[in-house]
């Protein structure tokens, strides 16, 4: 079962959603439903004051609040929401090297404000040039926003870090993207801020939305001639020489290795309970696909939601703690597969298995009645 290795948790609401519906996103493509300050207060208080039956003290020893678990600061009242996170959190609320690219491109004051609360580096994602990036984000203007955001980060003293996703669609666009790095003088401008410009490329993780773009994953032969200008920075970023493996290689490693449980999920060091706009509850163990749903915060007792997590009631949790990873490799892996992964191909098999089991009316229910 998933153990509470720590009683410190984060409660995150999707208060404003995300401007994109990215085709690679492991968090899915949820609807944007506006949630309120009152909603966040109520959710955090429920977890903070939760007492197990037969006990007298709150179960959780520390709770942090987050107003988003997709695009941070997408809401127009982002400064107020940051203040609210600080008010409701035990200790400093989380701040990652991610900002709202959409807002960076539209609000000239946002980057300067972000610099005051952190981070000093911000990651910008490109899937290719304009047509390709807009297609992946399912939004016109996404590529343009990334370029404008890069400029505004630098103007505010924040170093941009460019992340590329390796698919078949980016291959013809790589020369143009690398030319942009040169044209925008990104290494020189980052150096002027006292740092380095970071550039790297990796494959989409094969979970969530990304399971639906596996046909765009390149083969080992298709990436044989990648430009050194992207391969070498990627090696430096990940601190390894071998960057990608075929599905066949990874399946063989799993079949030759030892059994391990759980598998195919994140096993986070710090547990987040992520709450969708309809109040469905998930965690940062895995995706927001229905087989990972713990319950609904408005409809279900919190005792039940916590028990569902601890005792593997949802199909996803049950699978990663009971199904042999070797059996998954035999059922779903392609021993001759030539598509490339950094690792983690078992996430693909887990999604395939869970989807099939979810559709099977004879499968056990995801939660007890």
CSV table of C-alpha atoms in Angstrom, one decimal:
chain,number,residue,atom,x,y,z
A,1,UNK,CA,0.0,0.0,0.0
A,2,UNK,CA,1.2,3.6,-0.4
A,3,UNK,CA,2.6,4.5,3.0
A,4,UNK,CA,2.6,8.0,4.4
A,5,UNK,CA,6.3,8.3,4.7
A,6,UNK,CA,5.6,11.9,5.9
A,7,UNK,CA,2.5,13.5,7.4
A,8,UNK,CA,3.5,16.7,5.6
A,9,UNK,CA,1.3,17.2,2.5
A,10,UNK,CA,0.2,19.7,-0.1
A,11,UNK,CA,-3.4,20.4,-1.0
A,12,UNK,CA,-3.7,21.8,-4.5
A,13,UNK,CA,-6.7,23.1,-6.3
A,14,UNK,CA,-7.0,23.7,-10.0
A,15,UNK,CA,-8.4,27.2,-9.3
A,16,UNK,CA,-8.2,28.7,-12.8
A,17,UNK,CA,-7.0,25.9,-15.1
A,18,UNK,CA,-4.6,26.2,-17.9
A,19,UNK,CA,-4.5,28.1,-21.2
A,20,UNK,CA,-3.2,25.0,-23.0
A,21,UNK,CA,-4.4,21.5,-23.7
A,22,UNK,CA,-0.9,20.1,-24.3
A,23,UNK,CA,-0.8,16.7,-26.1
A,24,UNK,CA,2.1,15.5,-23.9
A,25,UNK,CA,0.7,16.4,-20.5
A,26,UNK,CA,0.6,13.7,-17.9
A,27,UNK,CA,-2.0,15.7,-16.0
A,28,UNK,CA,-4.5,15.4,-18.8
A,29,UNK,CA,-6.7,18.0,-20.3
A,30,UNK,CA,-9.2,19.0,-17.7
A,31,UNK,CA,-11.9,21.6,-18.2
A,32,UNK,CA,-11.1,25.1,-16.8
A,33,UNK,CA,-13.6,25.6,-13.9
A,34,UNK,CA,-13.2,28.6,-11.8
A,35,UNK,CA,-12.7,27.8,-8.1
A,36,UNK,CA,-12.7,30.4,-5.3
A,37,UNK,CA,-10.7,31.6,-2.4
A,38,UNK,CA,-13.4,30.1,-0.2
A,39,UNK,CA,-12.9,26.7,-1.9
A,40,UNK,CA,-9.2,26.6,-1.2
A,41,UNK,CA,-9.7,27.6,2.4
A,42,UNK,CA,-12.3,24.9,2.9
A,43,UNK,CA,-10.2,22.2,1.2
A,44,UNK,CA,-7.1,23.0,3.2
A,45,UNK,CA,-9.0,23.1,6.4
A,46,UNK,CA,-10.5,19.7,5.8
A,47,UNK,CA,-7.1,18.1,5.5
A,48,UNK,CA,-5.6,20.1,8.3
A,49,UNK,CA,-8.2,19.2,10.8
A,50,UNK,CA,-8.7,15.6,9.7
A,51,UNK,CA,-8.6,13.3,12.7
A,52,UNK,CA,-8.7,9.5,12.3
A,53,UNK,CA,-11.4,7.5,14.0
A,54,UNK,CA,-10.3,6.6,17.5
A,55,UNK,CA,-7.6,9.3,17.6
A,56,UNK,CA,-7.6,12.8,19.1
A,57,UNK,CA,-4.8,14.6,17.2
A,58,UNK,CA,-4.9,15.8,13.6
A,59,UNK,CA,-3.5,13.1,11.2
A,60,UNK,CA,-1.4,15.5,9.1
A,61,UNK,CA,1.4,17.4,10.8
A,62,UNK,CA,1.9,20.0,8.1
A,63,UNK,CA,-0.2,21.2,5.2
A,64,UNK,CA,0.8,23.5,2.3
A,65,UNK,CA,-1.7,25.1,0.0
A,66,UNK,CA,-1.4,25.5,-3.7
A,67,UNK,CA,-3.8,27.4,-5.9
A,68,UNK,CA,-2.8,25.5,-9.0
A,69,UNK,CA,-1.4,22.2,-10.2
A,70,UNK,CA,-1.3,23.0,-13.9
A,71,UNK,CA,-0.2,26.5,-15.1
A,72,UNK,CA,0.9,28.6,-12.1
A,73,UNK,CA,-0.3,32.3,-12.0
A,74,UNK,CA,-2.8,31.9,-14.8
A,75,UNK,CA,-5.5,33.6,-12.8
A,76,UNK,CA,-5.7,37.4,-13.1
A,77,UNK,CA,-5.5,37.7,-9.3
A,78,UNK,CA,-2.2,35.7,-9.2
A,79,UNK,CA,-0.7,38.0,-6.6
A,80,UNK,CA,-3.6,37.6,-4.2
A,81,UNK,CA,-3.5,33.9,-4.7
A,82,UNK,CA,0.2,33.8,-3.8
A,83,UNK,CA,-0.6,35.7,-0.6
A,84,UNK,CA,-3.4,33.2,0.1
A,85,UNK,CA,-1.0,30.3,-0.3
A,86,UNK,CA,1.4,31.9,2.1
A,87,UNK,CA,-1.5,32.5,4.6
A,88,UNK,CA,-2.8,28.9,4.5
A,89,UNK,CA,0.5,27.1,4.3
A,90,UNK,CA,2.6,25.7,7.1
A,91,UNK,CA,5.9,27.2,6.0
A,92,UNK,CA,6.8,28.7,2.7
A,93,UNK,CA,4.5,27.5,-0.1
A,94,UNK,CA,6.0,25.8,-3.1
A,95,UNK,CA,7.6,27.8,-5.9
A,96,UNK,CA,9.1,25.9,-8.9
A,97,UNK,CA,11.1,27.0,-11.9
A,98,UNK,CA,7.8,27.3,-13.8
A,99,UNK,CA,5.8,30.4,-14.5
A,100,UNK,CA,2.7,31.2,-16.7
A,101,UNK,CA,4.1,31.6,-20.2
A,102,UNK,CA,0.7,32.9,-21.3
A,103,UNK,CA,0.9,35.7,-18.7
A,104,UNK,CA,4.5,36.5,-19.3
A,105,UNK,CA,3.5,37.3,-22.9
A,106,UNK,CA,0.6,39.5,-21.9
A,107,UNK,CA,1.5,41.2,-18.6
A,108,UNK,CA,4.6,43.3,-18.7
A,109,UNK,CA,4.7,43.5,-14.9
A,110,UNK,CA,4.4,39.8,-14.2
A,111,UNK,CA,8.1,38.8,-14.7
A,112,UNK,CA,9.3,41.5,-12.4
A,113,UNK,CA,6.9,40.4,-9.7
A,114,UNK,CA,7.8,36.8,-10.2
A,115,UNK,CA,11.5,37.7,-9.7
A,116,UNK,CA,10.6,38.9,-6.2
A,117,UNK,CA,9.1,35.6,-5.1
A,118,UNK,CA,11.3,33.2,-7.1
A,119,UNK,CA,12.5,31.5,-9.1
A,120,UNK,CA,15.6,33.0,-10.8
A,121,UNK,CA,15.3,30.5,-13.6
A,122,UNK,CA,12.1,29.6,-15.6
A,123,UNK,CA,11.5,26.8,-18.0
A,124,UNK,CA,10.0,27.4,-21.4
A,125,UNK,CA,8.8,24.5,-23.6
A,126,UNK,CA,8.9,24.2,-27.3
A,127,UNK,CA,7.7,21.2,-29.4
A,128,UNK,CA,9.1,22.6,-32.6
A,129,UNK,CA,8.7,25.9,-34.5
A,130,UNK,CA,5.4,27.9,-34.6
A,131,UNK,CA,3.1,25.5,-36.4
A,132,UNK,CA,4.3,22.4,-34.4
A,133,UNK,CA,4.3,24.1,-31.0
A,134,UNK,CA,0.8,25.6,-31.5
A,135,UNK,CA,-0.4,22.2,-32.6
A,136,UNK,CA,1.0,20.4,-29.5
A,137,UNK,CA,-0.4,23.1,-27.2
A,138,UNK,CA,-3.8,23.1,-29.0
A,139,UNK,CA,-3.6,26.9,-29.0
A,140,UNK,CA,-2.6,29.4,-31.6
A,141,UNK,CA,0.0,31.8,-30.4
A,142,UNK,CA,1.7,29.3,-28.0
A,143,UNK,CA,5.0,29.5,-29.8
A,144,UNK,CA,4.9,33.3,-30.0
A,145,UNK,CA,4.2,33.4,-26.3
A,146,UNK,CA,7.3,31.3,-25.6
A,147,UNK,CA,9.5,33.8,-27.5
A,148,UNK,CA,8.0,36.8,-25.9
A,149,UNK,CA,8.2,35.2,-22.5
A,150,UNK,CA,11.9,34.5,-23.0
A,151,UNK,CA,12.5,38.1,-23.7
A,152,UNK,CA,10.6,39.3,-20.7
A,153,UNK,CA,12.3,36.9,-18.4
A,154,UNK,CA,15.7,38.2,-19.4
A,155,UNK,CA,14.6,41.8,-19.0
A,156,UNK,CA,13.5,41.0,-15.5
A,157,UNK,CA,16.7,39.2,-14.6
A,158,UNK,CA,15.3,35.7,-14.8
A,159,UNK,CA,17.3,33.1,-16.8
A,160,UNK,CA,15.2,31.1,-19.3
A,161,UNK,CA,15.7,27.4,-19.7
A,162,UNK,CA,14.5,26.0,-23.0
A,163,UNK,CA,13.0,22.5,-23.0
A,164,UNK,CA,12.4,20.6,-26.3
A,165,UNK,CA,10.3,17.5,-26.6
A,166,UNK,CA,11.7,14.9,-28.9
A,167,UNK,CA,9.0,13.7,-31.3
A,168,UNK,CA,9.0,13.1,-35.1
A,169,UNK,CA,7.5,16.5,-35.5
A,170,UNK,CA,10.4,18.4,-34.0
A,171,UNK,CA,13.1,16.7,-36.2
A,172,UNK,CA,12.7,19.1,-39.2
A,173,UNK,CA,12.4,22.1,-36.9
A,174,UNK,CA,15.5,21.6,-34.9
A,175,UNK,CA,17.8,23.7,-37.1
A,176,UNK,CA,15.4,26.6,-36.9
A,177,UNK,CA,15.1,26.3,-33.1
A,178,UNK,CA,18.8,26.2,-32.7
A,179,UNK,CA,19.1,29.2,-35.0
A,180,UNK,CA,16.7,31.1,-32.7
A,181,UNK,CA,19.0,30.4,-29.7
A,182,UNK,CA,21.8,32.1,-31.7
A,183,UNK,CA,19.7,35.0,-33.0
A,184,UNK,CA,18.3,35.8,-29.6
A,185,UNK,CA,21.8,35.6,-28.1
A,186,UNK,CA,20.5,33.5,-25.2
A,187,UNK,CA,23.8,32.2,-23.9
A,188,UNK,CA,25.3,35.7,-23.9
A,189,UNK,CA,22.3,37.3,-22.2
A,190,UNK,CA,22.2,34.6,-19.6
A,191,UNK,CA,25.9,35.1,-18.9
A,192,UNK,CA,25.2,38.8,-18.4
A,193,UNK,CA,22.9,37.8,-15.6
A,194,UNK,CA,25.7,35.7,-14.0
A,195,UNK,CA,24.4,32.3,-15.1
A,196,UNK,CA,24.3,29.9,-18.0
A,197,UNK,CA,21.6,29.4,-20.6
A,198,UNK,CA,20.3,25.8,-20.3
A,199,UNK,CA,19.0,23.9,-23.3
A,200,UNK,CA,17.9,20.3,-23.4
A,201,UNK,CA,15.6,17.8,-25.1
A,202,UNK,CA,13.8,14.8,-23.8
A,203,UNK,CA,11.1,12.4,-24.9
A,204,UNK,CA,7.5,12.8,-23.6
A,205,UNK,CA,6.7,10.5,-20.7
A,206,UNK,CA,4.3,7.9,-22.0
A,207,UNK,CA,1.5,8.6,-19.6
A,208,UNK,CA,-1.7,10.7,-19.5
A,209,UNK,CA,-2.3,12.6,-22.7
A,210,UNK,CA,1.1,11.5,-24.1
A,211,UNK,CA,-0.1,7.9,-24.5
A,212,UNK,CA,-2.2,9.2,-27.4
A,213,UNK,CA,0.9,10.5,-29.3
A,214,UNK,CA,3.0,7.4,-29.2
A,215,UNK,CA,2.8,7.2,-33.0
A,216,UNK,CA,4.9,10.4,-33.0
A,217,UNK,CA,7.7,8.9,-30.9
A,218,UNK,CA,10.8,8.5,-33.1
A,219,UNK,CA,12.8,5.3,-33.6
A,220,UNK,CA,16.4,4.9,-32.8
A,221,UNK,CA,17.3,5.2,-36.5
A,222,UNK,CA,15.4,8.5,-36.9
A,223,UNK,CA,17.5,10.2,-34.2
A,224,UNK,CA,20.9,8.9,-35.4
A,225,UNK,CA,21.8,12.3,-36.8
A,226,UNK,CA,20.6,14.7,-34.2
A,227,UNK,CA,22.6,17.9,-34.1
A,228,UNK,CA,25.4,18.0,-31.5
A,229,UNK,CA,24.2,21.5,-30.5
A,230,UNK,CA,21.2,19.8,-28.8
A,231,UNK,CA,22.7,16.4,-27.9
A,232,UNK,CA,25.6,17.7,-25.9
A,233,UNK,CA,23.7,20.2,-23.8
A,234,UNK,CA,21.2,17.4,-23.1
A,235,UNK,CA,23.9,15.1,-21.9
A,236,UNK,CA,25.2,17.9,-19.6
A,237,UNK,CA,21.7,18.6,-18.3
A,238,UNK,CA,21.0,15.0,-17.4
A,239,UNK,CA,24.6,14.2,-16.5
A,240,UNK,CA,24.7,11.0,-18.6
A,241,UNK,CA,26.1,9.9,-21.9
A,242,UNK,CA,23.4,7.5,-23.1
A,243,UNK,CA,20.2,9.5,-23.5
A,244,UNK,CA,17.7,7.2,-25.1
A,245,UNK,CA,16.9,3.5,-25.2
A,246,UNK,CA,14.5,1.5,-27.4
A,247,UNK,CA,11.4,-0.2,-26.0
A,248,UNK,CA,13.0,-3.5,-26.8
A,249,UNK,CA,16.1,-2.7,-24.8
A,250,UNK,CA,14.1,-1.5,-21.8
A,251,UNK,CA,11.7,-4.5,-21.9
A,252,UNK,CA,14.7,-6.8,-21.9
A,253,UNK,CA,16.3,-5.0,-18.9
A,254,UNK,CA,13.0,-5.4,-17.0
A,255,UNK,CA,12.7,-9.0,-17.8
A,256,UNK,CA,16.3,-9.7,-16.8
A,257,UNK,CA,16.0,-7.6,-13.6
A,258,UNK,CA,14.3,-8.1,-10.3
A,259,UNK,CA,10.7,-7.7,-9.5
A,260,UNK,CA,9.8,-4.3,-7.9
A,261,UNK,CA,6.7,-2.8,-6.4
A,262,UNK,CA,5.3,-0.3,-7.0
A,263,UNK,CA,6.2,0.4,-10.6
A,264,UNK,CA,5.1,2.8,-13.4
A,265,UNK,CA,4.4,5.7,-11.2
A,266,UNK,CA,6.1,8.7,-9.6
A,267,UNK,CA,6.4,7.6,-5.9
A,268,UNK,CA,6.8,11.2,-4.8
A,269,UNK,CA,8.9,12.2,-1.9
A,270,UNK,CA,6.3,14.8,-0.9
A,271,UNK,CA,2.6,13.9,-1.4
A,272,UNK,CA,0.2,16.3,-3.1
A,273,UNK,CA,-3.5,15.8,-3.1
A,274,UNK,CA,-4.6,17.4,-6.3
A,275,UNK,CA,-8.2,18.4,-6.6
A,276,UNK,CA,-9.9,18.9,-9.9
A,277,UNK,CA,-12.5,21.6,-10.6
A,278,UNK,CA,-15.3,19.0,-10.0
A,279,UNK,CA,-13.7,18.1,-6.6
A,280,UNK,CA,-12.4,14.7,-7.7
A,281,UNK,CA,-9.3,13.9,-5.7
A,282,UNK,CA,-6.0,12.5,-7.1
A,283,UNK,CA,-2.4,12.5,-6.0
A,284,UNK,CA,0.9,13.2,-7.7
A,285,UNK,CA,1.6,9.5,-7.8
A,286,UNK,CA,0.3,9.3,-11.3
A,287,UNK,CA,-2.2,10.8,-13.8
A,288,UNK,CA,-5.7,12.1,-13.4
A,289,UNK,CA,-7.2,9.3,-15.4
A,290,UNK,CA,-10.2,7.7,-13.7
A,291,UNK,CA,-8.4,4.6,-12.4
A,292,UNK,CA,-6.4,6.9,-10.1
A,293,UNK,CA,-9.3,8.7,-8.6
A,294,UNK,CA,-9.5,8.5,-4.8
A,295,UNK,CA,-12.9,10.0,-4.4
A,296,UNK,CA,-14.7,13.4,-4.4
A,297,UNK,CA,-14.0,15.9,-1.7
A,298,UNK,CA,-17.5,17.2,-1.6
A,299,UNK,CA,-19.3,13.8,-1.9
A,300,UNK,CA,-17.1,11.5,0.1
A,301,UNK,CA,-15.8,11.5,3.7
A,302,UNK,CA,-12.1,12.4,3.9
A,303,UNK,CA,-11.6,9.2,5.9
A,304,UNK,CA,-12.7,7.2,2.9
A,305,UNK,CA,-10.5,9.2,0.5
A,306,UNK,CA,-7.4,8.6,2.8
A,307,UNK,CA,-8.3,4.9,3.2
A,308,UNK,CA,-8.6,4.5,-0.6
A,309,UNK,CA,-5.1,5.8,-0.9
A,310,UNK,CA,-3.6,3.7,1.8
A,311,UNK,CA,-5.3,0.5,0.9
A,312,UNK,CA,-4.9,0.7,-2.9
A,313,UNK,CA,-8.6,0.8,-3.7
A,314,UNK,CA,-8.3,2.6,-7.1
A,315,UNK,CA,-7.4,0.3,-9.9
A,316,UNK,CA,-4.2,2.2,-10.7
A,317,UNK,CA,-2.8,1.8,-7.1
A,318,UNK,CA,-3.9,-1.8,-7.0
A,319,UNK,CA,-2.2,-2.6,-10.2
A,320,UNK,CA,1.3,-1.1,-9.4
A,321,UNK,CA,1.3,-3.0,-6.1
A,322,UNK,CA,0.0,-6.4,-7.3
A,323,UNK,CA,0.7,-6.9,-11.1
A,324,UNK,CA,4.2,-8.1,-11.8
A,325,UNK,CA,6.2,-5.6,-13.9
A,326,UNK,CA,7.7,-8.6,-15.8
A,327,UNK,CA,4.2,-9.8,-16.6
A,328,UNK,CA,3.3,-6.3,-17.9
A,329,UNK,CA,6.5,-6.4,-20.0
A,330,UNK,CA,5.4,-9.8,-21.5
A,331,UNK,CA,1.8,-8.7,-22.1
A,332,UNK,CA,2.4,-5.2,-23.4
A,333,UNK,CA,6.1,-4.7,-24.3
A,334,UNK,CA,7.4,-5.0,-27.8
A,335,UNK,CA,10.7,-7.0,-27.6
A,336,UNK,CA,11.6,-5.6,-31.0
A,337,UNK,CA,10.3,-2.1,-30.4
A,338,UNK,CA,12.6,0.6,-31.9
A,339,UNK,CA,10.8,3.7,-30.5
A,340,UNK,CA,13.0,5.6,-28.1
A,341,UNK,CA,12.5,6.4,-24.4
A,342,UNK,CA,14.6,7.9,-21.7
A,343,UNK,CA,13.2,5.1,-19.5
A,344,UNK,CA,9.9,4.6,-17.9
A,345,UNK,CA,8.3,2.7,-20.8
A,346,UNK,CA,6.4,0.8,-18.1
A,347,UNK,CA,4.2,3.9,-17.6
A,348,UNK,CA,2.9,3.1,-21.1
A,349,UNK,CA,2.1,-0.5,-20.2
A,350,UNK,CA,0.5,0.6,-17.0
A,351,UNK,CA,-1.8,3.0,-18.8
A,352,UNK,CA,-2.7,0.3,-21.4
A,353,UNK,CA,-3.4,-2.3,-18.8
A,354,UNK,CA,-5.4,0.1,-16.6
A,355,UNK,CA,-7.5,1.4,-19.5
A,356,UNK,CA,-8.3,-2.2,-20.6
A,357,UNK,CA,-9.2,-3.3,-17.0
A,358,UNK,CA,-11.3,-0.1,-16.5
A,359,UNK,CA,-13.4,-1.0,-19.5
A,360,UNK,CA,-13.9,-4.5,-18.3
A,361,UNK,CA,-17.2,-4.8,-16.4
A,362,UNK,CA,-15.9,-7.8,-14.5
A,363,UNK,CA,-13.0,-5.9,-13.0
A,364,UNK,CA,-13.3,-5.1,-9.2
A,365,UNK,CA,-14.7,-1.7,-8.5
A,366,UNK,CA,-12.2,1.1,-8.1
A,367,UNK,CA,-13.5,1.9,-4.6
A,368,UNK,CA,-15.5,-0.1,-2.0
A,369,UNK,CA,-19.2,0.6,-1.8
